[in-house]
PDB file of C-alpha atoms and ligand atoms in Angstrom:
ATOM      1  CA  MET A 288      80.133 120.927 117.988  1.00 49.00           C
ATOM      2  CA  GLU A 289      80.009 120.940 114.203  1.00 55.00           C
ATOM      3  CA  LYS A 290      80.414 117.491 112.677  1.00 57.00           C
ATOM      4  CA  PRO A 291      81.017 116.362 109.088  1.00 58.00           C
ATOM      5  CA  GLN A 292      78.329 114.505 107.127  1.00 73.00           C
ATOM      6  CA  GLN A 293      79.211 111.359 108.871  1.00 84.00           C
ATOM      7  CA  LYS A 294      78.528 108.037 110.433  1.00 94.00           C
ATOM      8  CA  LEU A 295      79.927 107.176 113.845  1.00 95.00           C
ATOM      9  CA  VAL A 296      82.421 104.344 113.436  1.00 96.00           C
ATOM     10  CA  ILE A 297      84.264 104.199 116.783  1.00 97.00           C
ATOM     11  CA  SER A 298      82.921 105.789 119.965  1.00 97.00           C
ATOM     12  CA  GLU A 299      84.997 107.579 122.595  1.00 98.00           C
ATOM     13  CA  LYS A 300      84.184 104.833 125.090  1.00 98.00           C
ATOM     14  CA  ASP A 301      85.380 102.105 122.733  1.00 98.00           C
ATOM     15  CA  ILE A 302      88.567 104.028 121.949  1.00 98.00           C
ATOM     16  CA  LEU A 303      89.400 104.435 125.634  1.00 98.00           C
ATOM     17  CA  HIS A 304      88.660 100.799 126.386  1.00 98.00           C
ATOM     18  CA  LYS A 305      90.888  99.660 123.514  1.00 98.00           C
ATOM     19  CA  ILE A 306      93.692 102.029 124.516  1.00 98.00           C
ATOM     20  CA  LYS A 307      93.751 100.571 128.030  1.00 98.00           C
ATOM     21  CA  GLU A 308      93.999  97.086 126.507  1.00 98.00           C
ATOM     22  CA  LEU A 309      96.848  98.116 124.186  1.00 98.00           C
ATOM     23  CA  ALA A 310      98.717  99.883 127.006  1.00 98.00           C
ATOM     24  CA  ASN A 311      98.423  96.739 129.137  1.00 98.00           C
ATOM     25  CA  LYS A 312      99.792  94.577 126.356  1.00 98.00           C
ATOM     26  CA  ILE A 313     102.714  96.929 125.802  1.00 98.00           C
ATOM     27  CA  ASP A 314     103.449  97.021 129.549  1.00 98.00           C
ATOM     28  CA  ASN A 315     103.407  93.228 129.678  1.00 98.00           C
ATOM     29  CA  ASP A 316     105.778  92.997 126.717  1.00 98.00           C
ATOM     30  CA  PHE A 317     108.353  95.516 127.980  1.00 97.00           C
ATOM     31  CA  ASN A 318     107.844  95.682 131.760  1.00 96.00           C
ATOM     32  CA  GLU A 319     110.216  98.426 132.930  1.00 95.00           C
ATOM     33  CA  GLU A 320     112.577  98.312 129.958  1.00 96.00           C
ATOM     34  CA  PRO A 321     113.017 101.726 128.306  1.00 97.00           C
ATOM     35  CA  VAL A 322     110.609 102.316 125.423  1.00 98.00           C
ATOM     36  CA  VAL A 323     110.537 105.209 122.944  1.00 98.00           C
ATOM     37  CA  PHE A 324     107.085 105.943 121.523  1.00 98.00           C
ATOM     38  CA  ILE A 325     107.281 107.670 118.158  1.00 98.00           C
ATOM     39  CA  GLY A 326     104.066 109.324 117.037  1.00 98.00           C
ATOM     40  CA  THR A 327     103.412 110.232 113.424  1.00 97.00           C
ATOM     41  CA  LEU A 328     102.210 113.799 113.064  1.00 96.00           C
ATOM     42  CA  LYS A 329      99.679 115.029 112.799  1.00 95.00           C
ATOM     43  CA  GLY A 330      97.217 112.144 112.758  1.00 96.00           C
ATOM     44  CA  ALA A 331      98.522 110.207 115.754  1.00 98.00           C
ATOM     45  CA  PHE A 332      98.787 113.112 118.206  1.00 98.00           C
ATOM     46  CA  MET A 333      95.646 112.260 120.161  1.00 98.00           C
ATOM     47  CA  PHE A 334      96.127 108.497 120.093  1.00 98.00           C
ATOM     48  CA  LEU A 335      99.744 108.746 121.271  1.00 98.00           C
ATOM     49  CA  SER A 336      98.797 111.138 124.034  1.00 98.00           C
ATOM     50  CA  ASP A 337      95.991 108.922 125.364  1.00 98.00           C
ATOM     51  CA  LEU A 338      98.055 105.741 124.948  1.00 98.00           C
ATOM     52  CA  VAL A 339     101.071 106.877 126.966  1.00 98.00           C
ATOM     53  CA  LYS A 340      98.821 108.109 129.781  1.00 98.00           C
ATOM     54  CA  HIS A 341      97.875 104.485 130.411  1.00 98.00           C
ATOM     55  CA  ILE A 342     101.410 103.047 130.266  1.00 98.00           C
ATOM     56  CA  LYS A 343     102.671 102.090 133.726  1.00 98.00           C
ATOM     57  CA  ASN A 344     106.298 101.588 132.634  1.00 98.00           C
ATOM     58  CA  PRO A 345     108.260 104.500 134.183  1.00 97.00           C
ATOM     59  CA  ASN A 346     110.934 104.398 131.460  1.00 97.00           C
ATOM     60  CA  VAL A 347     109.088 106.013 128.594  1.00 98.00           C
ATOM     61  CA  GLU A 348     110.248 108.616 126.095  1.00 98.00           C
ATOM     62  CA  VAL A 349     108.088 110.300 123.472  1.00 98.00           C
ATOM     63  CA  ASP A 350     109.085 111.674 120.095  1.00 98.00           C
ATOM     64  CA  PHE A 351     107.335 112.620 116.871  1.00 98.00           C
ATOM     65  CA  VAL A 352     108.032 112.389 113.163  1.00 98.00           C
ATOM     66  CA  ARG A 353     106.092 113.931 110.327  1.00 96.00           C
ATOM     67  CA  VAL A 354     105.812 112.085 107.069  1.00 92.00           C
ATOM     68  CA  LYS A 355     104.215 113.423 103.918  1.00 86.00           C
ATOM     69  CA  SER A 356     103.064 111.481 100.933  1.00 78.00           C
ATOM     70  CA  TYR A 357     102.820 113.353  97.684  1.00 66.00           C
ATOM     71  CA  GLY A 358     100.251 112.664  95.011  1.00 60.00           C
ATOM     72  CA  LEU A 359      97.019 113.936  93.583  1.00 55.00           C
ATOM     73  CA  SER A 360      94.586 111.313  94.784  1.00 60.00           C
ATOM     74  CA  ASP A 361      93.322 110.657  98.310  1.00 64.00           C
ATOM     75  CA  LYS A 362      95.514 107.585  98.349  1.00 64.00           C
ATOM     76  CA  SER A 363      99.150 107.376  99.391  1.00 66.00           C
ATOM     77  CA  SER A 364     101.362 107.695  96.300  1.00 65.00           C
ATOM     78  CA  GLY A 365     104.354 105.919  97.763  1.00 68.00           C
ATOM     79  CA  ASN A 366     106.425 109.081  97.257  1.00 81.00           C
ATOM     80  CA  VAL A 367     106.958 109.549 100.929  1.00 86.00           C
ATOM     81  CA  GLU A 368     109.132 112.213 102.500  1.00 88.00           C
ATOM     82  CA  LEU A 369     110.245 112.775 106.074  1.00 91.00           C
ATOM     83  CA  VAL A 370     109.279 116.382 106.864  1.00 93.00           C
ATOM     84  CA  LYS A 371     110.268 116.221 110.546  1.00 96.00           C
ATOM     85  CA  ASP A 372     112.838 113.704 111.698  1.00 96.00           C
ATOM     86  CA  LEU A 373     113.295 112.027 115.065  1.00 96.00           C
ATOM     87  CA  GLU A 374     114.980 114.067 117.752  1.00 97.00           C
ATOM     88  CA  LEU A 375     115.773 111.329 120.268  1.00 97.00           C
ATOM     89  CA  PRO A 376     118.515 108.747 119.682  1.00 96.00           C
ATOM     90  CA  VAL A 377     116.968 105.283 119.303  1.00 97.00           C
ATOM     91  CA  GLU A 378     119.995 103.056 118.767  1.00 96.00           C
ATOM     92  CA  GLY A 379     119.796 100.076 121.103  1.00 95.00           C
ATOM     93  CA  LYS A 380     116.380 101.129 122.433  1.00 96.00           C
ATOM     94  CA  ASN A 381     112.921  99.565 122.226  1.00 98.00           C
ATOM     95  CA  VAL A 382     110.941 101.643 119.779  1.00 98.00           C
ATOM     96  CA  ILE A 383     107.213 101.655 119.076  1.00 98.00           C
ATOM     97  CA  ILE A 384     105.927 103.561 116.046  1.00 98.00           C
ATOM     98  CA  VAL A 385     102.462 104.903 116.868  1.00 98.00           C
ATOM     99  CA  GLU A 386     100.312 105.415 113.769  1.00 98.00           C
ATOM    100  CA  ASP A 387      96.793 106.730 113.442  1.00 97.00           C
ATOM    101  CA  ILE A 388      95.778 104.599 110.485  1.00 97.00           C
ATOM    102  CA  VAL A 389      97.456 102.175 108.098  1.00 96.00           C
ATOM    103  CA  ASP A 390      95.893 102.208 104.641  1.00 93.00           C
ATOM    104  CA  THR A 391      98.099 101.189 101.670  1.00 92.00           C
ATOM    105  CA  GLY A 392     100.939 100.632 104.155  1.00 94.00           C
ATOM    106  CA  LEU A 393     103.368 102.727 102.062  1.00 93.00           C
ATOM    107  CA  THR A 394     103.879 105.443 104.694  1.00 93.00           C
ATOM    108  CA  LEU A 395     104.473 102.960 107.486  1.00 95.00           C
ATOM    109  CA  LYS A 396     106.839 100.854 105.359  1.00 95.00           C
ATOM    110  CA  PHE A 397     108.932 103.946 104.622  1.00 94.00           C
ATOM    111  CA  LEU A 398     109.050 104.934 108.283  1.00 96.00           C
ATOM    112  CA  TYR A 399     109.722 101.392 109.491  1.00 97.00           C
ATOM    113  CA  GLU A 400     112.697 101.023 107.160  1.00 95.00           C
ATOM    114  CA  ARG A 401     114.040 104.464 108.066  1.00 95.00           C
ATOM    115  CA  ILE A 402     113.942 103.742 111.813  1.00 97.00           C
ATOM    116  CA  LYS A 403     115.278 100.199 111.350  1.00 97.00           C
ATOM    117  CA  GLU A 404     118.437 101.747 109.845  1.00 97.00           C
ATOM    118  CA  LEU A 405     119.035 103.482 113.186  1.00 97.00           C
ATOM    119  CA  ASN A 406     119.529 100.071 114.861  1.00 98.00           C
ATOM    120  CA  PRO A 407     116.915 100.068 117.618  1.00 98.00           C
ATOM    121  CA  LYS A 408     116.961  97.074 119.971  1.00 98.00           C
ATOM    122  CA  THR A 409     113.389  96.222 118.952  1.00 98.00           C
ATOM    123  CA  LEU A 410     110.983  97.934 116.571  1.00 98.00           C
ATOM    124  CA  LYS A 411     107.214  97.491 116.907  1.00 98.00           C
ATOM    125  CA  VAL A 412     104.213  99.195 115.372  1.00 98.00           C
ATOM    126  CA  CYS A 413     101.021 100.234 117.143  1.00 98.00           C
ATOM    127  CA  ALA A 414      98.164 101.502 114.961  1.00 98.00           C
ATOM    128  CA  LEU A 415      94.793 102.735 116.133  1.00 98.00           C
ATOM    129  CA  ILE A 416      93.132 101.642 112.896  1.00 98.00           C
ATOM    130  CA  ASN A 417      94.147  98.998 110.398  1.00 96.00           C
ATOM    131  CA  LYS A 418      92.281  99.664 107.137  1.00 94.00           C
ATOM    132  CA  LYS A 419      92.950  96.648 104.987  1.00 87.00           C
ATOM    133  CA  GLU A 420      91.074  97.086 101.721  1.00 86.00           C
ATOM    134  CA  ARG A 421      93.765  99.117  99.933  1.00 88.00           C
ATOM    135  CA  ARG A 422      96.869  97.475 101.456  1.00 88.00           C
ATOM    136  CA  GLU A 423      99.665  97.383  98.880  1.00 90.00           C
ATOM    137  CA  VAL A 424     102.671  96.372 100.923  1.00 92.00           C
ATOM    138  CA  ASP A 425     103.141  94.008 103.815  1.00 91.00           C
ATOM    139  CA  VAL A 426     103.955  95.845 107.012  1.00 90.00           C
ATOM    140  CA  PRO A 427     104.015  94.356 110.482  1.00 92.00           C
ATOM    141  CA  VAL A 428     101.454  95.887 112.829  1.00 96.00           C
ATOM    142  CA  ASP A 429     102.063  94.416 116.278  1.00 98.00           C
ATOM    143  CA  TYR A 430      99.402  96.262 118.265  1.00 98.00           C
ATOM    144  CA  ILE A 431      96.126  96.992 116.476  1.00 98.00           C
ATOM    145  CA  GLY A 432      93.266  98.994 117.920  1.00 98.00           C
ATOM    146  CA  PHE A 433      90.513  98.490 115.359  1.00 98.00           C
ATOM    147  CA  GLU A 434      90.166  96.713 112.030  1.00 96.00           C
ATOM    148  CA  VAL A 435      88.133  98.689 109.499  1.00 95.00           C
ATOM    149  CA  GLU A 436      87.525  97.425 105.970  1.00 90.00           C
ATOM    150  CA  LYS A 437      87.190 100.724 104.109  1.00 87.00           C
ATOM    151  CA  GLY A 438      85.871 104.299 104.081  1.00 92.00           C
ATOM    152  CA  PHE A 439      87.403 107.705 104.681  1.00 93.00           C
ATOM    153  CA  LEU A 440      87.626 108.298 108.406  1.00 95.00           C
ATOM    154  CA  VAL A 441      87.915 111.536 110.369  1.00 96.00           C
ATOM    155  CA  GLY A 442      88.132 112.535 114.014  1.00 97.00           C
ATOM    156  CA  TYR A 443      90.402 111.561 116.894  1.00 98.00           C
ATOM    157  CA  GLY A 444      93.426 113.026 115.072  1.00 98.00           C
ATOM    158  CA  LEU A 445      92.299 112.168 111.534  1.00 96.00           C
ATOM    159  CA  ASP A 446      91.489 115.096 109.308  1.00 95.00           C
ATOM    160  CA  PHE A 447      89.673 116.039 106.164  1.00 93.00           C
ATOM    161  CA  ALA A 448      91.481 119.113 104.754  1.00 92.00           C
ATOM    162  CA  GLU A 449      92.834 119.786 108.282  1.00 94.00           C
ATOM    163  CA  ARG A 450      89.399 119.757 109.908  1.00 94.00           C
ATOM    164  CA  TYR A 451      87.839 117.364 112.421  1.00 95.00           C
ATOM    165  CA  ARG A 452      91.118 116.289 114.067  1.00 97.00           C
ATOM    166  CA  HIS A 453      89.794 117.506 117.435  1.00 97.00           C
ATOM    167  CA  LEU A 454      86.739 115.228 117.553  1.00 96.00           C
ATOM    168  CA  SER A 455      86.880 112.633 120.313  1.00 97.00           C
ATOM    169  CA  GLU A 456      85.306 109.877 118.193  1.00 97.00           C
ATOM    170  CA  VAL A 457      85.996 108.412 114.746  1.00 97.00           C
ATOM    171  CA  TYR A 458      83.523 109.015 111.927  1.00 96.00           C
ATOM    172  CA  GLU A 459      83.257 107.887 108.339  1.00 95.00           C
ATOM    173  CA  VAL A 460      82.662 110.761 105.935  1.00 92.00           C
ATOM    174  CA  VAL A 461      79.464 110.019 104.079  1.00 86.00           C
ATOM    175  CA  LYS A 462      79.140 111.533 100.603  1.00 75.00           C
ATOM    176  CA  ASP A 463      75.892 113.329  99.743  1.00 65.00           C
ATOM    177  CA  GLU A 464      73.705 111.238  97.475  1.00 56.00           C
TER     178      GLU A 464
HETATM  179  P1  5GP B 719      99.105 104.793 103.776  1.00 77.42           P
HETATM  180  O1  5GP B 719     100.507 105.189 103.390  1.00 77.42           O
HETATM  181  O2  5GP B 719      99.056 103.595 104.682  1.00 77.42           O
HETATM  182  O3  5GP B 719      98.245 104.586 102.556  1.00 77.42           O
HETATM  183  O4  5GP B 719      98.426 106.030 104.476  1.00 77.42           O
HETATM  184  C1  5GP B 719      98.679 106.400 105.757  1.00 77.42           C
HETATM  185  C2  5GP B 719      98.285 107.832 105.992  1.00 77.42           C
HETATM  186  O5  5GP B 719      97.233 108.258 105.115  1.00 77.42           O
HETATM  187  C3  5GP B 719      97.721 107.948 107.387  1.00 77.42           C
HETATM  188  O6  5GP B 719      98.737 108.200 108.328  1.00 77.42           O
HETATM  189  C4  5GP B 719      96.738 109.095 107.215  1.00 77.42           C
HETATM  190  O7  5GP B 719      97.419 110.320 107.355  1.00 77.42           O
HETATM  191  C5  5GP B 719      96.245 108.958 105.789  1.00 77.42           C
HETATM  192  N1  5GP B 719      94.981 108.194 105.741  1.00 77.42           N
HETATM  193  C6  5GP B 719      94.756 106.946 105.294  1.00 77.42           C
HETATM  194  N2  5GP B 719      93.475 106.593 105.406  1.00 77.42           N
HETATM  195  C7  5GP B 719      92.830 107.661 105.948  1.00 77.42           C
HETATM  196  C8  5GP B 719      91.472 107.927 106.336  1.00 77.42           C
HETATM  197  O8  5GP B 719      90.546 107.115 106.224  1.00 77.42           O
HETATM  198  N3  5GP B 719      91.218 109.163 106.849  1.00 77.42           N
HETATM  199  C9  5GP B 719      92.187 110.114 107.019  1.00 77.42           C
HETATM  200  N4  5GP B 719      91.827 111.266 107.541  1.00 77.42           N
HETATM  201  N5  5GP B 719      93.491 109.895 106.685  1.00 77.42           N
HETATM  202  C10 5GP B 719      93.799 108.680 106.153  1.00 77.42           C
END
């Protein structure tokens, strides 16, 4: 399989181990109460899919949103737009936003506030990767897979110009010297 110029950051084994831990925590917090998992397309598709497979709660629903941030740099501009909205009603329900990676926090803040307006019973955030170096706004992340300081990551849902999403591990793209 072709790989980018890269350094392995999180292995498939570590991802799976962490997902089981997160799923356990979520099951302990909600037991059999209904929970709606909302994945953010496209980056969180693989994480959401693996996460819900390990949830034992029988009362689970899954939905997706797609959020786009416009700007010229590789960094979130804060001009965030909802390209695909929720399809399931979430009023009065327990909702967990499932994000691939939180960087500046601007995308998640936008989504959090948008879903909060729909009056869910509870609203939590689960992120595979919390990348803290460029955080600009405070956003609550209740379930965190991995803390990473910096770097541009690809694989396991994360892309570089739409490539590498299918890789089962997370890599940092290393620039040629
Ligand atoms: P934020 O609004 O928190 O700055 O950015 C969140 C979004 O930016 C993520 O959902 C993801 O799509 C993208 N993003 C942030 N950091 C990375 C990264 O290291 N690699 C990739 N592929 N996307 C990233």
